[in-house]
Each structure stands twice: as structure tokens, then as C-alpha cells.
């Protein structure tokens, strides 16, 4: 679940060096000659998954302007702690997104939904905070409200459901893989460093023991896509 818009702590430096990012092609040998033509482009390696926009799910407008910030160095995995529904339809996805936005704006008093992205139990990816999608596509981020003290350098993905004892759906996990691969590719991040659980930063059970235990698998699958 998301946390207050507290950005007092300075952003942590990225732990990933450019050398590490480029390690697979160090020296340029692998990119030479005919072999280079056969390599997929970055966009082909991790194409953007279908993301349902705020217009499509009929988001409420934010109370004040969204702040566009520099690209994140970490991707934070959350669960919504809402019931594990068995309605996997797009309309159910829109419904949970409205529930999150209303909670964040009306109960928490935030300017908008706190997280940048949401994935439903049915595997539908949706845009969260205003300008999230265009910012990602521009290699930037928006200042969210999802990980206390760390909003200035992280991007948050809410996953519908509660995974303290139950497992995620295959559809949700598969979309999370594609979404994280898209983000790692866009931002030049190493999935084994960048993908973390909310509990890695704040005192919370989020994203639940079961989902948290599957983060190594998530990182490995994202790396395989990349
Ligand atoms: Zn969380």
C-alpha cells in the first residue's frame, strides 16, 4: 500500500554503474559487423505493455499540478491490500483503480492517486498519477506518494490484492514482468538491483510475504526478457 508524500530524505545515488549496464557488450565486440544487425533493438527487447490511460479509466483530475522529475533508480513493488477478487475483467480493473484514487485523494488527502502504475488481478496495466505514462515514455518520472522518504527516486507499481498468505494470479505476475522489463529498459536499470519491495524501504508488510518471496523470480524473469 502507499505511503505519505514525504520526500525529506535526499535521493539515494544510483547503485548501478554504466559499466555494469553495458557489461554484456563490453568492448563492443558483440556489436560489431553482421551480428549487430541481428540484435534486437532495445524497444523490441522489452516493448511497452498495453497501458490503460487515465482517460480510459475515467480518472478524476488531480487537485494540483503533478511534478515531473528525473528518472527513478528503483521500482517499488506494492500490493493494494484489497480483497483477492475473482473478477478478472477490465471493468473490475477500472473499479479497483477508482477505489485506490478515491482512498488516496479523499481519505489520505493527497493531490491524486499516489502510485504511478497499477496492475489488476486480471493482469490489466493502468496509468496511475497524472502524467505518469508520458513521463515514462520521455525517460522521466512523476513525483508520487507511494514510498515514504523515497518518492523522489522511485516509481511505484500497485498490484491489486493482498499477498500475505495467498499467491498472486498468473496474469498479474506476467504483466508485472512485462511492466518491469519495459521500465528497466526505458530507464537503463538492472532488474536485480532496481526491483525492490515496499518493505525494503518502509516498515510495512507490503507487498505481502508471498509476493515478496517471489521478487527474485520476478527479477530473473525481467532479466530474461531484457
Ligand atoms: Zn506498498
Coordinates of N, CA, C and O in Angstrom, one line a residue, residues 19-174:
X19 N 29.1 1.0 -16.5 CA 29.9 -0.2 -16.9 C 29.1 -1.4 -16.7 O 29.1 -2.4 -17.5
X20 N 28.3 -1.5 -15.5 CA 27.5 -2.7 -15.3 C 26.5 -2.9 -16.3 O 26.2 -3.9 -16.8
X21 N 25.8 -1.7 -16.6 CA 24.7 -1.8 -17.6 C 25.2 -2.3 -19.0 O 24.5 -3.0 -19.7
X22 N 26.4 -1.9 -19.3 CA 26.9 -2.2 -20.6 C 27.8 -3.5 -20.6 O 28.4 -3.8 -21.6
X23 N 27.8 -4.1 -19.4 CA 28.7 -5.3 -19.3 C 28.6 -6.3 -20.3 O 29.6 -6.9 -20.8
X24 N 27.4 -6.6 -20.8 CA 27.2 -7.7 -21.7 C 27.8 -7.4 -23.0 O 28.1 -8.3 -23.8
X25 N 28.1 -6.1 -23.3 CA 28.6 -5.8 -24.6 C 30.0 -5.0 -24.4 O 30.4 -4.3 -25.3
X26 N 30.6 -5.2 -23.3 CA 31.9 -4.5 -23.0 C 32.9 -4.8 -24.2 O 33.0 -5.9 -24.6
X27 N 33.5 -3.7 -24.6 CA 34.5 -3.8 -25.6 C 33.9 -3.7 -27.0 O 34.6 -3.5 -28.0
X28 N 32.6 -3.8 -27.1 CA 31.9 -3.5 -28.4 C 32.1 -4.7 -29.3 O 31.5 -4.7 -30.4
X29 N 32.7 -5.8 -28.9 CA 32.9 -6.9 -29.8 C 31.6 -7.5 -30.3 O 31.4 -7.8 -31.4
X30 N 30.7 -7.6 -29.3 CA 29.4 -8.3 -29.7 C 28.5 -7.4 -30.6 O 27.6 -7.9 -31.2
X31 N 28.9 -6.1 -30.7 CA 28.0 -5.3 -31.5 C 28.6 -5.1 -32.9 O 28.1 -4.3 -33.7
X32 N 29.7 -5.7 -33.2 CA 30.4 -5.5 -34.5 C 29.8 -6.2 -35.6 O 29.2 -7.3 -35.4
X33 N 29.9 -5.7 -36.8 CA 29.6 -6.4 -38.1 C 28.2 -6.9 -38.2 O 27.3 -6.3 -37.7
X34 N 28.1 -8.1 -38.8 CA 26.8 -8.7 -39.1 C 26.0 -9.0 -37.8 O 24.8 -8.8 -37.8
X35 N 26.7 -9.4 -36.8 CA 26.0 -9.7 -35.5 C 25.1 -8.6 -35.0 O 24.0 -8.8 -34.5
X36 N 25.6 -7.3 -35.2 CA 24.9 -6.2 -34.7 C 23.5 -6.1 -35.4 O 22.5 -5.8 -34.8
X37 N 23.5 -6.4 -36.7 CA 22.2 -6.3 -37.4 C 21.2 -7.3 -36.9 O 20.0 -7.1 -37.0
X38 N 21.6 -8.4 -36.3 CA 20.7 -9.4 -35.9 C 20.2 -9.2 -34.4 O 19.3 -9.8 -34.0
X39 N 20.9 -8.2 -33.7 CA 20.5 -8.0 -32.4 C 19.1 -7.2 -32.4 O 19.0 -6.3 -33.2
X40 N 18.2 -7.5 -31.5 CA 17.0 -6.7 -31.4 C 17.3 -5.3 -30.8 O 18.2 -5.2 -30.1
X41 N 16.5 -4.4 -31.2 CA 16.7 -3.1 -30.6 C 16.2 -3.1 -29.2 O 15.5 -4.1 -28.8
X42 N 16.5 -2.1 -28.4 CA 16.0 -2.1 -27.0 C 14.5 -2.1 -27.0 O 13.9 -2.8 -26.1
X43 N 13.9 -1.4 -27.8 CA 12.4 -1.3 -27.8 C 11.8 -2.7 -28.1 O 10.8 -3.1 -27.6
X44 N 12.5 -3.4 -29.1 CA 11.9 -4.7 -29.4 C 12.2 -5.7 -28.3 O 11.4 -6.6 -28.1
X45 N 13.3 -5.5 -27.5 CA 13.6 -6.4 -26.5 C 12.6 -6.3 -25.3 O 12.2 -7.4 -24.7
X46 N 12.1 -5.2 -25.1 CA 11.1 -5.0 -24.0 C 10.1 -4.0 -24.4 O 10.1 -2.8 -23.9
X47 N 9.2 -4.3 -25.3 CA 8.2 -3.4 -25.8 C 7.2 -3.0 -24.6 O 7.0 -3.7 -23.7
X48 N 6.7 -1.8 -24.7 CA 5.8 -1.3 -23.7 C 4.5 -2.1 -23.7 O 3.9 -2.3 -24.7
X49 N 4.1 -2.7 -22.5 CA 2.9 -3.4 -22.5 C 1.7 -2.4 -22.6 O 1.8 -1.2 -22.4
X50 N 0.5 -3.0 -23.0 CA -0.7 -2.1 -23.1 C -1.0 -1.5 -21.8 O -1.1 -2.2 -20.8
X51 N -1.0 -0.2 -21.8 CA -1.3 0.5 -20.5 C -2.6 1.3 -20.7 O -2.6 2.2 -21.5
X52 N -3.6 1.0 -19.9 CA -4.8 1.8 -20.0 C -4.6 3.1 -19.3 O -4.2 3.2 -18.1
X53 N -4.9 4.2 -20.1 CA -4.7 5.5 -19.6 C -5.7 6.1 -18.7 O -6.8 5.5 -18.5
X54 N -5.4 7.2 -18.1 CA -6.3 7.8 -17.1 C -7.6 8.2 -17.9 O -8.7 8.1 -17.3
X55 N -7.5 8.6 -19.1 CA -8.7 8.9 -19.9 C -9.6 7.7 -20.0 O -10.8 7.7 -19.9
X56 N -8.9 6.5 -20.2 CA -9.7 5.3 -20.4 C -10.4 4.8 -19.2 O -11.5 4.3 -19.2
X57 N -9.7 4.9 -18.0 CA -10.4 4.5 -16.8 C -11.2 5.7 -16.1 O -11.7 5.5 -15.0
X58 N -11.2 6.8 -16.8 CA -12.0 8.0 -16.3 C -11.5 8.5 -14.9 O -12.3 8.6 -14.0
X59 N -10.2 8.8 -14.9 CA -9.6 9.3 -13.6 C -10.2 10.6 -13.3 O -10.6 11.4 -14.2
X60 N -10.2 10.9 -12.0 CA -10.5 12.3 -11.5 C -9.3 13.1 -11.8 O -8.2 12.7 -11.7
X61 N -9.5 14.4 -12.1 CA -8.3 15.3 -12.3 C -7.6 15.5 -11.0 O -8.2 15.4 -9.9
X62 N -6.3 15.7 -11.0 CA -5.5 15.9 -9.8 C -5.9 17.3 -9.1 O -6.4 18.2 -9.8
X63 N -5.7 17.4 -7.8 CA -6.1 18.6 -7.1 C -5.1 19.7 -7.4 O -5.4 20.9 -7.3
X64 N -3.9 19.4 -7.7 CA -2.9 20.4 -8.1 C -1.9 19.7 -9.1 O -2.0 18.5 -9.3
X65 N -1.1 20.5 -9.7 CA -0.2 20.0 -10.8 C 0.7 18.9 -10.3 O 1.3 19.0 -9.3
X66 N 0.9 18.0 -11.2 CA 1.9 16.9 -11.0 C 3.3 17.4 -11.3 O 3.5 18.1 -12.2
X67 N 4.2 17.0 -10.4 CA 5.6 17.4 -10.6 C 6.3 16.3 -11.4 O 6.4 15.2 -11.0
X68 N 6.9 16.7 -12.5 CA 7.7 15.8 -13.3 C 9.1 15.9 -12.8 O 9.7 16.9 -12.6
X69 N 9.7 14.7 -12.6 CA 11.1 14.6 -12.0 C 11.9 13.7 -12.8 O 11.5 13.1 -13.8
X70 N 13.2 13.6 -12.5 CA 14.1 12.8 -13.2 C 13.8 11.3 -13.1 O 13.1 10.9 -12.2
X71 N 14.4 10.5 -13.9 CA 14.1 9.1 -13.9 C 14.4 8.4 -12.6 O 15.4 8.9 -11.9
X72 N 13.7 7.4 -12.2 CA 13.9 6.7 -10.9 C 15.1 5.8 -11.0 O 15.5 5.3 -12.1
X73 N 15.6 5.4 -9.8 CA 16.7 4.4 -9.8 C 16.2 3.0 -9.2 O 16.9 2.0 -9.2
X74 N 14.9 3.1 -8.7 CA 14.3 1.8 -8.2 C 12.9 1.7 -8.6 O 12.2 2.7 -8.7
X75 N 12.4 0.5 -8.7 CA 11.0 0.2 -9.0 C 10.4 -0.5 -7.7 O 11.0 -1.6 -7.3
X76 N 9.4 0.1 -7.1 CA 8.9 -0.4 -5.9 C 7.6 -1.2 -6.1 O 6.7 -0.7 -6.7
X77 N 7.7 -2.5 -5.6 CA 6.5 -3.4 -5.8 C 5.6 -3.3 -4.6 O 6.1 -3.5 -3.4
X78 N 4.3 -3.0 -4.8 CA 3.3 -2.9 -3.7 C 2.2 -3.9 -4.0 O 1.9 -4.3 -5.2
X79 N 1.4 -4.2 -2.9 CA 0.1 -4.7 -3.1 C -0.9 -3.8 -2.5 O -0.6 -2.9 -1.7
X80 N -2.1 -3.8 -3.0 CA -3.1 -2.8 -2.6 C -3.8 -3.2 -1.2 O -4.4 -2.4 -0.6
X81 N -3.6 -4.5 -0.8 CA -4.2 -5.0 0.4 C -5.7 -5.0 0.3 O -6.4 -5.0 1.3
X82 N -6.2 -4.9 -0.9 CA -7.7 -5.0 -1.1 C -8.0 -6.5 -1.3 O -7.1 -7.3 -1.5
X83 N -9.3 -6.9 -1.3 CA -9.6 -8.3 -1.4 C -9.1 -9.0 -2.7 O -9.0 -8.3 -3.7
X84 N -8.8 -10.3 -2.6 CA -8.4 -11.0 -3.8 C -9.6 -11.5 -4.6 O -10.0 -12.6 -4.6
X85 N -10.1 -10.5 -5.3 CA -11.3 -10.7 -6.1 C -11.1 -11.8 -7.2 O -9.9 -12.0 -7.6
X86 N -12.1 -12.4 -7.7 CA -12.0 -13.3 -8.8 C -12.6 -12.8 -10.1 O -12.8 -13.5 -11.1
X87 N -13.0 -11.5 -10.1 CA -13.5 -10.9 -11.3 C -12.2 -10.3 -12.0 O -11.6 -9.3 -11.5
X88 N -11.8 -10.9 -13.1 CA -10.5 -10.5 -13.7 C -10.8 -9.7 -14.9 O -9.9 -9.5 -15.8
X89 N -11.9 -9.0 -15.0 CA -12.3 -8.2 -16.2 C -11.7 -6.8 -16.2 O -11.2 -6.4 -15.1
X90 N -11.7 -6.2 -17.3 CA -11.2 -4.8 -17.4 C -12.0 -3.9 -16.6 O -11.5 -3.0 -15.9
X91 N -13.3 -4.1 -16.5 CA -14.2 -3.2 -15.7 C -13.8 -3.4 -14.2 O -13.9 -2.4 -13.5
X92 N -13.5 -4.6 -13.8 CA -13.0 -4.8 -12.4 C -11.7 -4.0 -12.2 O -11.5 -3.5 -11.1
X93 N -10.9 -4.0 -13.2 CA -9.6 -3.3 -13.0 C -9.9 -1.8 -12.8 O -9.3 -1.2 -12.0
X94 N -10.7 -1.3 -13.7 CA -11.1 0.1 -13.5 C -11.7 0.4 -12.2 O -11.4 1.5 -11.6
X95 N -12.5 -0.5 -11.7 CA -13.1 -0.3 -10.4 C -12.1 -0.2 -9.2 O -12.2 0.7 -8.3
X96 N -11.1 -1.1 -9.2 CA -10.1 -1.0 -8.2 C -9.3 0.2 -8.3 O -8.9 0.8 -7.3
X97 N -9.0 0.7 -9.5 CA -8.3 1.9 -9.7 C -9.0 3.1 -9.2 O -8.4 4.0 -8.5
X98 N -10.3 3.1 -9.3 CA -11.2 4.2 -8.8 C -11.1 4.1 -7.2 O -11.1 5.2 -6.5
X99 N -11.2 2.9 -6.7 CA -11.1 2.7 -5.3 C -9.8 3.3 -4.7 O -9.8 4.0 -3.7
X100 N -8.7 3.0 -5.4 CA -7.4 3.5 -4.9 C -7.3 5.0 -5.0 O -6.9 5.7 -4.1
X101 N -7.8 5.6 -6.1 CA -7.7 7.0 -6.3 C -8.6 7.7 -5.2 O -8.2 8.7 -4.7
X102 N -9.8 7.2 -5.0 CA -10.6 7.9 -4.0 C -10.0 7.8 -2.6 O -10.1 8.7 -1.8
X103 N -9.4 6.6 -2.3 CA -8.8 6.4 -1.0 C -7.7 7.4 -0.8 O -7.5 8.1 0.2
X104 N -6.9 7.6 -1.8 CA -5.7 8.4 -1.7 C -6.1 9.9 -1.7 O -5.4 10.7 -1.0
X105 N -7.1 10.3 -2.5 CA -7.5 11.7 -2.5 C -8.4 12.1 -1.4 O -8.2 13.2 -0.8
X106 N -9.3 11.2 -1.1 CA -10.4 11.6 -0.1 C -10.0 11.3 1.3 O -10.3 12.0 2.3
X107 N -9.4 10.1 1.5 CA -9.0 9.7 2.9 C -7.6 10.2 3.3 O -7.4 10.7 4.3
X108 N -6.7 9.9 2.4 CA -5.3 10.3 2.6 C -5.1 11.8 2.4 O -4.1 12.4 2.9
X109 N -5.9 12.4 1.6 CA -5.8 13.9 1.3 C -4.7 14.2 0.3 O -4.2 15.4 0.3
X110 N -4.3 13.3 -0.5 CA -3.3 13.6 -1.5 C -3.8 14.2 -2.7 O -5.0 14.2 -2.9
X111 N -2.9 14.8 -3.5 CA -3.4 15.5 -4.7 C -4.0 14.6 -5.8 O -4.7 15.1 -6.7
X112 N -3.7 13.3 -5.7 CA -4.1 12.4 -6.8 C -3.8 11.0 -6.3 O -3.3 10.8 -5.2
X113 N -4.1 10.0 -7.1 CA -3.6 8.6 -6.8 C -2.1 8.7 -6.6 O -1.4 9.4 -7.3
X114 N -1.6 7.9 -5.6 CA -0.2 8.1 -5.2 C 0.8 7.4 -6.1 O 1.9 7.9 -6.3
X115 N 0.4 6.2 -6.6 CA 1.3 5.4 -7.4 C 1.3 5.7 -8.9 O 0.3 6.2 -9.4
X116 N 2.4 5.4 -9.6 CA 2.5 5.7 -11.0 C 1.7 4.7 -11.9 O 1.2 5.0 -12.9
X117 N 1.7 3.4 -11.4 CA 1.1 2.4 -12.2 C 0.4 1.4 -11.3 O 0.7 1.2 -10.1
X118 N -0.6 0.7 -11.9 CA -1.4 -0.3 -11.2 C -1.6 -1.5 -12.1 O -1.9 -1.3 -13.3
X119 N -1.5 -2.7 -11.5 CA -1.8 -3.9 -12.2 C -2.9 -4.7 -11.5 O -2.8 -4.9 -10.3
X120 N -4.0 -5.0 -12.3 CA -5.1 -5.7 -11.6 C -4.9 -7.2 -11.5 O -4.0 -7.8 -12.1
X121 N -5.8 -7.9 -10.8 CA -5.7 -9.3 -10.6 C -5.9 -10.0 -12.0 O -5.4 -11.1 -12.2
X122 N -6.6 -9.3 -12.9 CA -6.7 -9.9 -14.3 C -5.6 -9.6 -15.2 O -5.6 -10.0 -16.4
X123 N -4.6 -8.8 -14.7 CA -3.4 -8.6 -15.5 C -3.4 -7.3 -16.3 O -2.6 -7.1 -17.2
X124 N -4.4 -6.4 -16.0 CA -4.5 -5.2 -16.8 C -3.6 -4.1 -16.1 O -3.7 -3.9 -14.9
X125 N -2.8 -3.5 -17.0 CA -1.9 -2.4 -16.5 C -2.6 -1.1 -16.7 O -3.1 -0.8 -17.8
X126 N -2.6 -0.2 -15.7 CA -3.2 1.1 -15.8 C -2.3 2.2 -15.3 O -1.5 2.0 -14.4
X127 N -2.5 3.4 -16.0 CA -1.7 4.6 -15.5 C -2.3 5.0 -14.2 O -3.5 5.1 -14.0
X128 N -1.4 5.4 -13.3 CA -1.8 6.0 -12.0 C -1.8 7.5 -12.0 O -2.6 8.1 -12.7
X129 N -0.8 8.1 -11.3 CA -0.7 9.5 -11.1 C -0.7 10.2 -12.5 O 0.0 9.7 -13.4
X130 N -1.3 11.4 -12.5 CA -1.3 12.2 -13.8 C 0.1 12.3 -14.4 O 1.0 12.5 -13.6
X131 N 0.1 12.2 -15.7 CA 1.4 12.4 -16.5 C 2.3 11.2 -16.3 O 3.5 11.3 -16.8
X132 N 2.0 10.2 -15.7 CA 2.9 9.1 -15.5 C 3.3 8.5 -16.8 O 4.5 8.2 -17.0
X133 N 2.4 8.2 -17.7 CA 2.7 7.5 -18.9 C 3.6 8.3 -19.8 O 4.6 7.8 -20.3
X134 N 3.2 9.6 -20.0 CA 4.0 10.4 -20.9 C 5.4 10.6 -20.3 O 6.4 10.7 -21.0
X135 N 5.5 10.7 -19.0 CA 6.8 10.9 -18.3 C 7.7 9.7 -18.5 O 8.9 9.8 -18.8
X136 N 7.1 8.5 -18.3 CA 7.9 7.3 -18.6 C 8.4 7.2 -20.0 O 9.6 7.0 -20.3
X137 N 7.5 7.5 -20.9 CA 7.9 7.5 -22.3 C 8.9 8.5 -22.7 O 9.6 8.4 -23.7
X138 N 9.1 9.6 -21.9 CA 10.1 10.6 -22.0 C 11.3 10.3 -21.2 O 12.2 11.1 -21.2
X139 N 11.4 9.1 -20.6 CA 12.5 8.8 -19.8 C 12.6 9.5 -18.4 O 13.6 9.6 -17.8
X140 N 11.4 10.0 -18.0 CA 11.3 10.8 -16.8 C 10.4 10.0 -15.8 O 9.9 8.9 -16.1
X141 N 10.0 10.7 -14.7 CA 9.1 10.1 -13.7 C 8.2 11.2 -13.2 O 8.5 12.4 -13.5
X142 N 7.2 10.9 -12.5 CA 6.4 11.9 -11.7 C 6.6 11.7 -10.2 O 6.8 10.6 -9.8
X143 N 6.5 12.8 -9.5 CA 6.7 12.6 -8.0 C 5.4 12.0 -7.5 O 4.3 12.6 -7.5
X144 N 5.5 10.8 -7.0 CA 4.3 10.1 -6.5 C 4.2 10.2 -5.0 O 4.9 10.9 -4.3
X145 N 3.3 9.4 -4.4 CA 3.2 9.2 -3.0 C 3.0 7.7 -2.8 O 1.9 7.2 -2.7
X146 N 4.1 7.0 -2.7 CA 3.9 5.5 -2.6 C 5.0 4.9 -1.7 O 4.8 3.8 -1.2
X147 N 6.1 5.6 -1.5 CA 7.2 5.0 -0.6 C 7.7 6.2 0.2 O 8.5 6.9 -0.3
X148 N 7.3 6.3 1.5 CA 7.8 7.4 2.3 C 9.3 7.6 2.3 O 10.0 6.6 2.3
X149 N 9.7 8.8 2.2 CA 11.1 9.3 2.2 C 11.8 8.9 0.9 O 13.0 9.2 0.8
X150 N 11.2 8.2 0.0 CA 11.9 7.7 -1.2 C 11.1 8.0 -2.5 O 11.4 7.4 -3.5
X151 N 10.1 8.9 -2.4 CA 9.3 9.2 -3.6 C 10.1 9.9 -4.7 O 9.8 9.8 -5.9
X152 N 11.2 10.6 -4.3 CA 11.9 11.4 -5.3 C 12.8 10.6 -6.2 O 13.2 11.1 -7.3
X153 N 13.0 9.3 -5.9 CA 13.9 8.5 -6.8 C 13.3 7.1 -7.1 O 14.0 6.2 -7.5
X154 N 12.0 6.9 -6.8 CA 11.4 5.6 -7.1 C 10.1 5.8 -7.9 O 9.5 6.8 -7.9
X155 N 9.8 4.7 -8.6 CA 8.5 4.6 -9.3 C 7.8 3.4 -8.7 O 8.4 2.3 -8.4
X156 N 6.5 3.5 -8.4 CA 5.7 2.5 -7.6 C 4.7 1.8 -8.5 O 3.9 2.5 -9.2
X157 N 4.6 0.5 -8.4 CA 3.6 -0.3 -9.1 C 2.7 -0.9 -8.0 O 3.2 -1.8 -7.2
X158 N 1.4 -0.6 -8.0 CA 0.5 -1.2 -7.1 C -0.1 -2.5 -7.8 O -0.4 -2.4 -9.0
X159 N -0.1 -3.6 -7.0 CA -0.7 -4.8 -7.6 C -2.0 -5.1 -6.8 O -1.9 -5.2 -5.5
X160 N -3.1 -5.2 -7.5 CA -4.3 -5.5 -6.8 C -4.3 -6.8 -6.0 O -3.9 -7.8 -6.5
X161 N -4.7 -6.7 -4.7 CA -4.9 -7.9 -3.9 C -4.0 -7.8 -2.6 O -3.3 -6.8 -2.4
X162 N -4.1 -8.9 -1.8 CA -3.3 -9.0 -0.6 C -2.6 -10.3 -0.6 O -3.2 -11.4 -0.7
X163 N -1.3 -10.3 -0.5 CA -0.5 -11.5 -0.7 C 0.3 -11.9 0.6 O 1.5 -12.3 0.5
X164 N -0.3 -11.8 1.7 CA 0.3 -12.2 3.0 C 0.3 -13.7 3.1 O 1.3 -14.3 3.5
X165 N -0.8 -14.4 2.6 CA -0.8 -15.9 2.7 C -1.2 -16.4 1.3 O -0.8 -17.6 1.0
X166 N -1.8 -15.7 0.5 CA -2.2 -16.2 -0.8 C -1.3 -15.7 -1.9 O -0.6 -14.7 -1.8
X167 N -1.3 -16.5 -3.0 CA -0.3 -16.1 -4.1 C -1.0 -15.2 -5.1 O -2.2 -15.1 -5.2
X168 N -0.2 -14.5 -5.9 CA -0.7 -13.7 -7.0 C -1.2 -14.5 -8.1 O -0.9 -15.7 -8.2
X169 N -2.0 -13.9 -9.0 CA -2.5 -14.6 -10.1 C -1.4 -14.6 -11.2 O -0.5 -13.8 -11.2
X170 N -1.5 -15.6 -12.1 CA -0.5 -15.7 -13.2 C -0.6 -14.5 -14.0 O 0.4 -13.9 -14.5
X171 N -1.8 -14.0 -14.3 CA -2.0 -12.8 -15.2 C -1.3 -11.6 -14.6 O -0.6 -10.8 -15.3
X172 N -1.5 -11.4 -13.3 CA -0.9 -10.3 -12.6 C 0.6 -10.4 -12.7 O 1.3 -9.4 -13.0
X173 N 1.2 -11.6 -12.4 CA 2.6 -11.7 -12.3 C 3.2 -11.5 -13.7 O 4.3 -10.9 -13.9
X174 N 2.6 -12.1 -14.7 CA 3.1 -11.9 -16.1 C 3.1 -10.5 -16.5 O 4.1 -10.0 -17.2

